[in-house]
CSV table of C-alpha atoms in Angstrom, one decimal:
chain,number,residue,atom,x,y,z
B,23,UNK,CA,125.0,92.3,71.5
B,24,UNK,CA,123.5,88.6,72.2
B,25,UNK,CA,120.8,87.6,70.1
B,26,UNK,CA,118.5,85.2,72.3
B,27,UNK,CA,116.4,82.4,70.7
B,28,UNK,CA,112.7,82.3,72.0
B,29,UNK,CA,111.0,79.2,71.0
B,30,UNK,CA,108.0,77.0,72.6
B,31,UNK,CA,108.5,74.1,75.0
B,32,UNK,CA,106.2,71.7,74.4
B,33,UNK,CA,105.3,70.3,77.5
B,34,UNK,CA,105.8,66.8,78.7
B,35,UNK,CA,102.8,64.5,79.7
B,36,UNK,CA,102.0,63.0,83.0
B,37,UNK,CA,100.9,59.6,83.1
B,38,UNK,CA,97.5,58.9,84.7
B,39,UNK,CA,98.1,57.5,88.1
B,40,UNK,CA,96.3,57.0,91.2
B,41,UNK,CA,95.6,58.9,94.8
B,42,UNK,CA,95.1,56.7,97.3
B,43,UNK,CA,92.1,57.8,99.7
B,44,UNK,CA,92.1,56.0,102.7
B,45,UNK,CA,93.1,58.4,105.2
B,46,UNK,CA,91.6,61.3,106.7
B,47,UNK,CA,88.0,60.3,107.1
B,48,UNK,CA,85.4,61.2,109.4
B,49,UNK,CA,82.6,58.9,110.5
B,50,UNK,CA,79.3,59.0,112.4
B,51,UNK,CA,76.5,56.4,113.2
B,52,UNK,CA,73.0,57.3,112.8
B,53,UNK,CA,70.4,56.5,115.8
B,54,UNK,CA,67.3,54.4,114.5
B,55,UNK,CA,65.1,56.9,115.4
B,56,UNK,CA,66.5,59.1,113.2
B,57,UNK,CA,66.9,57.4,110.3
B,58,UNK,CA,64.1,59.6,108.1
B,59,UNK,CA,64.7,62.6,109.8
B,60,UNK,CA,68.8,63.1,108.9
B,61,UNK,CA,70.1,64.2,105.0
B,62,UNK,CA,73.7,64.3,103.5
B,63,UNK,CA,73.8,67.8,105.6
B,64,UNK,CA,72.4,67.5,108.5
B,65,UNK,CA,75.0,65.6,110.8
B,66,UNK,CA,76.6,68.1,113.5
B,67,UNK,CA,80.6,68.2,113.3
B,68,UNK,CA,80.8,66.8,117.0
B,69,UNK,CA,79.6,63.7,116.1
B,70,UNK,CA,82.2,62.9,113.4
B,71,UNK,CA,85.1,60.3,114.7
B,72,UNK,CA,88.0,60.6,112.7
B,73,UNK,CA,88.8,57.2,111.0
B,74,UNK,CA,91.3,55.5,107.9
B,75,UNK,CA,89.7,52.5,105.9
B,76,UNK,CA,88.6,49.9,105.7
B,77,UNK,CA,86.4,50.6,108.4
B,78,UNK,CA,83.2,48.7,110.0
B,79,UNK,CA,80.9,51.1,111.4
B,80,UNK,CA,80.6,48.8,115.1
B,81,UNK,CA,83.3,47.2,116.8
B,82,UNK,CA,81.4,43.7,117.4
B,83,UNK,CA,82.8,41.1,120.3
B,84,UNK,CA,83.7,38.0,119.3
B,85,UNK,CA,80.8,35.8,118.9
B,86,UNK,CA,78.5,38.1,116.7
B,87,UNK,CA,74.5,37.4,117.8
B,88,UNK,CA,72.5,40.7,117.0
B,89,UNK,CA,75.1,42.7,114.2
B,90,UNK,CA,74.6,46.0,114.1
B,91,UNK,CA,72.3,47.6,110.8
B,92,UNK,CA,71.6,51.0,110.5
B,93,UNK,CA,72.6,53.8,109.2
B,94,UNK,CA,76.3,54.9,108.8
B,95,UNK,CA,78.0,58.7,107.0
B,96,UNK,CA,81.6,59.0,106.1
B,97,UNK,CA,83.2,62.3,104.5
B,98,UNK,CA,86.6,63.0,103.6
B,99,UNK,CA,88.1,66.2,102.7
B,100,UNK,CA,89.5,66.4,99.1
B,101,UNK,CA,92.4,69.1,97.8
B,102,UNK,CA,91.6,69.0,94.1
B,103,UNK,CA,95.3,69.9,92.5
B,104,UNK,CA,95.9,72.4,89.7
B,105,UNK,CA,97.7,69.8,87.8
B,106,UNK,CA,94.2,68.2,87.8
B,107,UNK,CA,92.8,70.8,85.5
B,108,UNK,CA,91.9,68.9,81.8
B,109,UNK,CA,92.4,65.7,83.5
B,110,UNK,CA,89.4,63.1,83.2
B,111,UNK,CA,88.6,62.5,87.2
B,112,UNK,CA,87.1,58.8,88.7
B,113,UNK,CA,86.7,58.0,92.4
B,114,UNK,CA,86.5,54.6,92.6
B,115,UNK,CA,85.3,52.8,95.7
B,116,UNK,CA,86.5,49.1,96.2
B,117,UNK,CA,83.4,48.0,98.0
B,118,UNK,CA,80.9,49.4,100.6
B,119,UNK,CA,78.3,47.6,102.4
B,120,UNK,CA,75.8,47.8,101.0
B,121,UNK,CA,73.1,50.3,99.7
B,122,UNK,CA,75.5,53.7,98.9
B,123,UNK,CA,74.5,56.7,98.2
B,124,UNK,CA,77.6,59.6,97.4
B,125,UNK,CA,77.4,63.2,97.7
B,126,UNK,CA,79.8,65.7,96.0
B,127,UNK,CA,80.1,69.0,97.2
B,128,UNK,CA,76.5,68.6,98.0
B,129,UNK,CA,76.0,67.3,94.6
B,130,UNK,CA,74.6,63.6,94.3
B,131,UNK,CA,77.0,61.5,92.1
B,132,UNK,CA,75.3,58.4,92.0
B,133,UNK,CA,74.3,55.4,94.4
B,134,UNK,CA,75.3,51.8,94.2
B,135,UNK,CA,73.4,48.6,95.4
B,136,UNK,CA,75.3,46.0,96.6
B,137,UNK,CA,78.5,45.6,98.9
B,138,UNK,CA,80.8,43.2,97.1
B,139,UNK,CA,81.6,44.5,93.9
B,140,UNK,CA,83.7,47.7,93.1
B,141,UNK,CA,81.7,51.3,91.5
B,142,UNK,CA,83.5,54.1,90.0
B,143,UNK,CA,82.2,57.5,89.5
B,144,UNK,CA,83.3,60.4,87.1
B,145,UNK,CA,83.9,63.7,89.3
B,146,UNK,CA,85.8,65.7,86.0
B,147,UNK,CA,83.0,68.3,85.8
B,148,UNK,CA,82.0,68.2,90.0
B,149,UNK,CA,85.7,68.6,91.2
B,150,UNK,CA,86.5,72.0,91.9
B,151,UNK,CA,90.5,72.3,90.7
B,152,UNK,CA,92.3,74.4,93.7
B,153,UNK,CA,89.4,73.6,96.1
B,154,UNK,CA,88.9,71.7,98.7
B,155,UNK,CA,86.1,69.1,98.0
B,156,UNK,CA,83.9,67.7,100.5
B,157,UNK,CA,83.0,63.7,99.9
B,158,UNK,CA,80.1,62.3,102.0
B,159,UNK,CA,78.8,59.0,101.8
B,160,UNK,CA,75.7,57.7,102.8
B,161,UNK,CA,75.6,53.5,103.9
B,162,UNK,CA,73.0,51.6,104.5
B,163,UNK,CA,73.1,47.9,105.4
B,164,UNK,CA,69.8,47.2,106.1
B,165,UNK,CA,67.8,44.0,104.8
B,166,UNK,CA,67.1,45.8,101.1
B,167,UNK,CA,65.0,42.8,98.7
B,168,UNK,CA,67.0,44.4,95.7
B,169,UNK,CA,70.2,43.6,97.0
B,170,UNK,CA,70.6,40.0,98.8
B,171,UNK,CA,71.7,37.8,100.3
B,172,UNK,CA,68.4,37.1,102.7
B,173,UNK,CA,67.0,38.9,105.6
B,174,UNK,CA,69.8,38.5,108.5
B,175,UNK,CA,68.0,37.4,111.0
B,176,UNK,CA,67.7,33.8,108.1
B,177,UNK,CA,71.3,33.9,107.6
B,178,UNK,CA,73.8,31.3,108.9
B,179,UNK,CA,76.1,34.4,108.5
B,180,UNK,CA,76.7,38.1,109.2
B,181,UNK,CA,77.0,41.0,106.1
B,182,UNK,CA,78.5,43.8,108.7
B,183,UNK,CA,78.4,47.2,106.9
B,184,UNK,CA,80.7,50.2,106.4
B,185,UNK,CA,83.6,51.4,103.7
B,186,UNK,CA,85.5,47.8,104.2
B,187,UNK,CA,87.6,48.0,101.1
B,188,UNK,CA,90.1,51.0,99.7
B,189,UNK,CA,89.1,54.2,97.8
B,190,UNK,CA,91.0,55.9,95.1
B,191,UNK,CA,90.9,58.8,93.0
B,192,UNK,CA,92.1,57.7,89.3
B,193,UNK,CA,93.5,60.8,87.8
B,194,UNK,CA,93.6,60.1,83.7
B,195,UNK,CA,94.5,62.0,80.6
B,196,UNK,CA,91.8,62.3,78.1
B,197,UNK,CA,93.5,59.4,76.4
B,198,UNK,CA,93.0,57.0,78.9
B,199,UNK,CA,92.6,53.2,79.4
B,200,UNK,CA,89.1,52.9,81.2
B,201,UNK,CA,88.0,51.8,84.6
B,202,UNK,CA,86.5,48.4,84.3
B,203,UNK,CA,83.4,49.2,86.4
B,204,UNK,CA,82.6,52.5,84.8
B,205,UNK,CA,83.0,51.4,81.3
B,206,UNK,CA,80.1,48.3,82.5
B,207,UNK,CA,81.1,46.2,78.8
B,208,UNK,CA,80.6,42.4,78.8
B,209,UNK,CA,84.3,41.1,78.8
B,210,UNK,CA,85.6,44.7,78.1
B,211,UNK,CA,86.5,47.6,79.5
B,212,UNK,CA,90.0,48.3,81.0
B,213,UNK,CA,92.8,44.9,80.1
B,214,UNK,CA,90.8,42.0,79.7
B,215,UNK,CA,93.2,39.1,79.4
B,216,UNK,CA,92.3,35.4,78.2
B,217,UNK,CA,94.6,32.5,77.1
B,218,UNK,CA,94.2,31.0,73.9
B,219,UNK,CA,96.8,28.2,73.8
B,220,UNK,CA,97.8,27.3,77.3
B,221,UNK,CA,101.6,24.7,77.2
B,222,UNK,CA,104.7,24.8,79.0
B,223,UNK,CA,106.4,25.0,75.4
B,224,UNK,CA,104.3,27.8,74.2
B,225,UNK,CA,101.5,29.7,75.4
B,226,UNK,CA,99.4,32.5,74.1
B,227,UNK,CA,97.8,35.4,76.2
B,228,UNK,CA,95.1,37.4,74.4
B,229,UNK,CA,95.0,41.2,75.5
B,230,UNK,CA,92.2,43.2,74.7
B,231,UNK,CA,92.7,46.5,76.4
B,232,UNK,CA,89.5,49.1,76.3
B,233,UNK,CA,90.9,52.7,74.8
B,234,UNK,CA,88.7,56.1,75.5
B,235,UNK,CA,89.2,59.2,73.5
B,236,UNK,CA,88.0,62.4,74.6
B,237,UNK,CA,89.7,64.5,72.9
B,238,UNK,CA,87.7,66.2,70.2
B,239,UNK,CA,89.8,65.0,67.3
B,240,UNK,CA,90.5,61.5,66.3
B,241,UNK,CA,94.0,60.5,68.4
B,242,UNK,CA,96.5,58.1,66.9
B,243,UNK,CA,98.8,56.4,69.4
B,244,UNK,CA,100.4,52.8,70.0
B,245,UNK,CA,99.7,49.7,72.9
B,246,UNK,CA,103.3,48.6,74.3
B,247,UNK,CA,101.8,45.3,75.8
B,248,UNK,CA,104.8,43.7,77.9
B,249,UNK,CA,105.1,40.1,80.2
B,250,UNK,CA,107.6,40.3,83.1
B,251,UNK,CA,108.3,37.0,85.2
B,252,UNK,CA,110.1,37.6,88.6
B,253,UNK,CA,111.4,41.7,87.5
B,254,UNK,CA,112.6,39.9,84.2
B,255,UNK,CA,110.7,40.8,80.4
B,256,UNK,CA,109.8,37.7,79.2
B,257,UNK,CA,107.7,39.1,75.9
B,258,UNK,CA,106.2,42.3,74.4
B,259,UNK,CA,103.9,43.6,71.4
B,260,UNK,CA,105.6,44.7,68.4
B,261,UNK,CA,105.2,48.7,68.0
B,262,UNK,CA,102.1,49.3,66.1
B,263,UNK,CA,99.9,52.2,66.0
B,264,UNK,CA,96.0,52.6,66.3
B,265,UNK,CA,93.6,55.2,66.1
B,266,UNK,CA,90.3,56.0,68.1
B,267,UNK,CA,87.7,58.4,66.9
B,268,UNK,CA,86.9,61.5,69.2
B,269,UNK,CA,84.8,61.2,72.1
B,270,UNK,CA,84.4,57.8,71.6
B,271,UNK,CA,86.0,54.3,73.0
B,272,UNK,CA,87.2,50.8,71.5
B,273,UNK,CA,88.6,47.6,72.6
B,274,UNK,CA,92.1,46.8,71.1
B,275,UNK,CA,93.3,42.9,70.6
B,276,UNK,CA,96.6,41.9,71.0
B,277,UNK,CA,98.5,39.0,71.3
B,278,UNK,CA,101.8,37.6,73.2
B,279,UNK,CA,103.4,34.6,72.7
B,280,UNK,CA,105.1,33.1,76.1
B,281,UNK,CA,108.4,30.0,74.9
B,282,UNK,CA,108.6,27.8,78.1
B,283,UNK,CA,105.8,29.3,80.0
B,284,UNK,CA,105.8,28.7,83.8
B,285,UNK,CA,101.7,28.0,84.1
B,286,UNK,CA,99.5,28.2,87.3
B,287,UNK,CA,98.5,25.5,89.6
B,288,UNK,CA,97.7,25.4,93.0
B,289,UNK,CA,100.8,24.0,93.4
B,290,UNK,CA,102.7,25.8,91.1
B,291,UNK,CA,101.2,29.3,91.6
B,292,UNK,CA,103.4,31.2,89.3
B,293,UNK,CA,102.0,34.6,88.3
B,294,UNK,CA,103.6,37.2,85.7
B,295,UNK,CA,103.1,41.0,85.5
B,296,UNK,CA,101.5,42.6,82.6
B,297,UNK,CA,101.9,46.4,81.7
B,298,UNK,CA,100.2,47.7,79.3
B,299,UNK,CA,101.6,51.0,78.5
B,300,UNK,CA,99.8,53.7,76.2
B,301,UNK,CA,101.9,55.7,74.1
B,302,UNK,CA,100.7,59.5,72.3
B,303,UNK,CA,103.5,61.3,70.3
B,304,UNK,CA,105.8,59.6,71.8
B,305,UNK,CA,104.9,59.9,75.0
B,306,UNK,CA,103.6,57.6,78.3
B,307,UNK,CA,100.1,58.2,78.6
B,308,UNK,CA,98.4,55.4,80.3
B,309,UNK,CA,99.8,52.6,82.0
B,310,UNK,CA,98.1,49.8,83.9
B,311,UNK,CA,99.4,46.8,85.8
B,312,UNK,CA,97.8,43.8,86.0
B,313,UNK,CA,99.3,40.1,87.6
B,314,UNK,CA,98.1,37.5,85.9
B,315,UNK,CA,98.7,33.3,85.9
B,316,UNK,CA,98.3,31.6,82.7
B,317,UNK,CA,96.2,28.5,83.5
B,318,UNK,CA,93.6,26.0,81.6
B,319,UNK,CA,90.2,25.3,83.3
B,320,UNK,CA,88.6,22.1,82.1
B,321,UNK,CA,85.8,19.6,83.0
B,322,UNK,CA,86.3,15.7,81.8
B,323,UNK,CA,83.3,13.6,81.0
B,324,UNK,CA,83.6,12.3,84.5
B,325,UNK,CA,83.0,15.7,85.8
B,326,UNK,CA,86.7,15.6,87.2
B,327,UNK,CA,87.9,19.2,87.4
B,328,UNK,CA,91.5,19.3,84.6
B,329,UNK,CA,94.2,22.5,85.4
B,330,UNK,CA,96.5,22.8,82.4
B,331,UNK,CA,95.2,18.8,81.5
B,332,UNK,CA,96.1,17.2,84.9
B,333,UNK,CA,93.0,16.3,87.1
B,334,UNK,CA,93.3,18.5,90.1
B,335,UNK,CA,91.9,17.3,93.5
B,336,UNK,CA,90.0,20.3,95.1
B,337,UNK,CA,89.3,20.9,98.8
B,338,UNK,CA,87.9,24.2,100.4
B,339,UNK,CA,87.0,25.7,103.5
B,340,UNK,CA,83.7,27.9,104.2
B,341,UNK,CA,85.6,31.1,105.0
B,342,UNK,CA,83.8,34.5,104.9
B,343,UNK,CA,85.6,37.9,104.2
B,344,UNK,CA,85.3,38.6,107.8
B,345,UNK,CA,87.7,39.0,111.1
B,346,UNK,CA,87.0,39.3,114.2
B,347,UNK,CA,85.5,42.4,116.1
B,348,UNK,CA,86.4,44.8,112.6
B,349,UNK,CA,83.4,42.4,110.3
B,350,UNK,CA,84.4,42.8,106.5
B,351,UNK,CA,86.7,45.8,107.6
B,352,UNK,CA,90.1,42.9,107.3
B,353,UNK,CA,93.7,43.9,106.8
B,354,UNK,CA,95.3,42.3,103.6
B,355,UNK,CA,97.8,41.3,106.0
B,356,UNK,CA,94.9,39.0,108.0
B,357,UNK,CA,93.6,37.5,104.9
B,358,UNK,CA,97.2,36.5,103.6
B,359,UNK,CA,97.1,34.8,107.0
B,360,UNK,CA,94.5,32.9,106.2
B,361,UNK,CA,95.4,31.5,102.8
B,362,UNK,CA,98.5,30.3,104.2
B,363,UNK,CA,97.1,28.6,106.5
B,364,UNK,CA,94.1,27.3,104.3
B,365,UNK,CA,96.5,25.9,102.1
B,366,UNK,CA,99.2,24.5,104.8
């Protein structure tokens, strides 16, 4: 006879990553005259256009006199995974212009005020796992006192409107490195990186990366904090191990020292990569990526702006986040454009 050994697997951890949101919307302007009358329920499926972001909500012409403000819905169609199931949930919107209001499965998640800045929701206990989730999102760019800049019709500028930036779905283990904007901390939350000696023979970059537990036991694991340069690893964090209390979160400090550092300067824009990896029994957690250009920003007495000690002659141009026809709704691709030619 055999004799067959039974014993338990223990299962491997995925990393939190990202879902990338940006396709498979649907979109619909609302008439001024019914601006009071329509709710997060009430728009008709014919009137949805199907639509990717970023998106403006009116194709302007060229030389914009009387922008469009109003009311604007967008809803996507969400396929919550299995694998999702015990994971800690965010949907994170880049930017929208400029009062939001967002629905989940007819549930209201929040609102947001303001259209430059990113907002990130939870959604762990409003996703339903296996089901298909409906998003909708209610915009408003209208003159609003509580959100600036000034009325249009004063401005020397137009603010446009609609989902202009990407939208993502962060998918996290409940030992996570947090989402900036959620975790709302003064210089915290998520990798906060400062420089605290700045020279070509030696520089130091200060990490302080933002840790939540919740798990409901205290979780011991380790920060792998390591500097690449052009695909090549320049420094890392000795292994070390830390603990965070359950359902709780702390900020971590760490240090790394860069030998014959290749600093920032307009002319010079060197950048590095920074991964900051969370470990738990062994195993990759957390990871986040951040690119980063370590740089000195000084004033003399003269008021003469210093980068890394040399004074550093600056000239700018007045360019707004716009393009034309699409408003705030620009490619990456358009504003890369630009820069280069800013700077040639």
């Amino acid at each position: 006879s055999t004799l067959i050994g039974c014993g338990v697997t223990k299962q491997q951890t995925t990393p939190s990553y990202t879902v990338n949101l940006n396709q498979g919307w649907k979109f619909t302007r609302v008439a001024p005259d019914n601006f009071d009358a329509i709710d997060n329920s009430d728009v008709i499926e014919g009137q949805w256009q199907k639509v990717s972001l970023p998106h403006t909500p009116k194709i302007e012409p060229m030389v914009v006199n009387d922008q469009w403000q109003g009311i604007a819905w967008y809803q996507k169609t969400i396929n919550a995974e299995t694998s999702w199931q015990g994971k800690k949930l965010f949907i994170r919107f880049e930017a929208a212009m400029s009062y939001a209001e967002i629905w989940l499965n007819d549930e209201k998640i929040g609102e947001h005020l303001g259209g430059y800045l990113p907002f990130t929701f939870e959604v762990s206990d409003t996703l339903k796992i296996g089901a298909a989730n409906i998003l909708k999102i209610k915009l408003n760019n209208q003159d609003n006192p509580n959100i600036g800049p000034k009325p249009l019709e004063k401005l020397d500028f137009n603010t446009y409107g609609g989902l202009y930036r990407d939208v993502n779905l962060l998918v996290k283990n409940p030992l996570y490195i947090t989402d900036e904007m959620h975790a709302n901390k003064v210089a915290s939350g998520g990798v906060f990186v400062s420089y605290s000696k700045v020279n070509v023979e030696e520089s130091v970059v200060d990490i302080k990366t933002h840790i939540a537990n919740d798990f409901t036991e205290n979780k011991n694991f380790s920060i792998k904090q390591k500097l690449y340069f052009a695909d090549q690893l320049i420094a890392q964090t000795k292994d070390g191990t830390f603990t965070v209390n359950a359902n709780s979160d702390q900020q971590f400090s760490q240090q790394l020292v860069v030998n014959d550092a290749k600093l920032w300067s307009p002319s010079t824009p060197n950048l590095y990569m920074l991964s900051s990896e969370i470990y738990h029994d062994n195993e990759l957690v957390d990871q986040k990526e951040t690119r980063i250009g370590i740089r000195k920003f000084e004033f003399n007495e003269k008021h003469q702006l210093l980068i890394n000690g040399e004074i550093t002659f600056l000239r700018g141009v007045n360019r707004h986040q716009e393009y034309p026809h699409v408003g705030y709704a620009t490619s990456a691709q358009a504003d890369y454009r630009d820069a280069v030619k800013i700077k040639s």
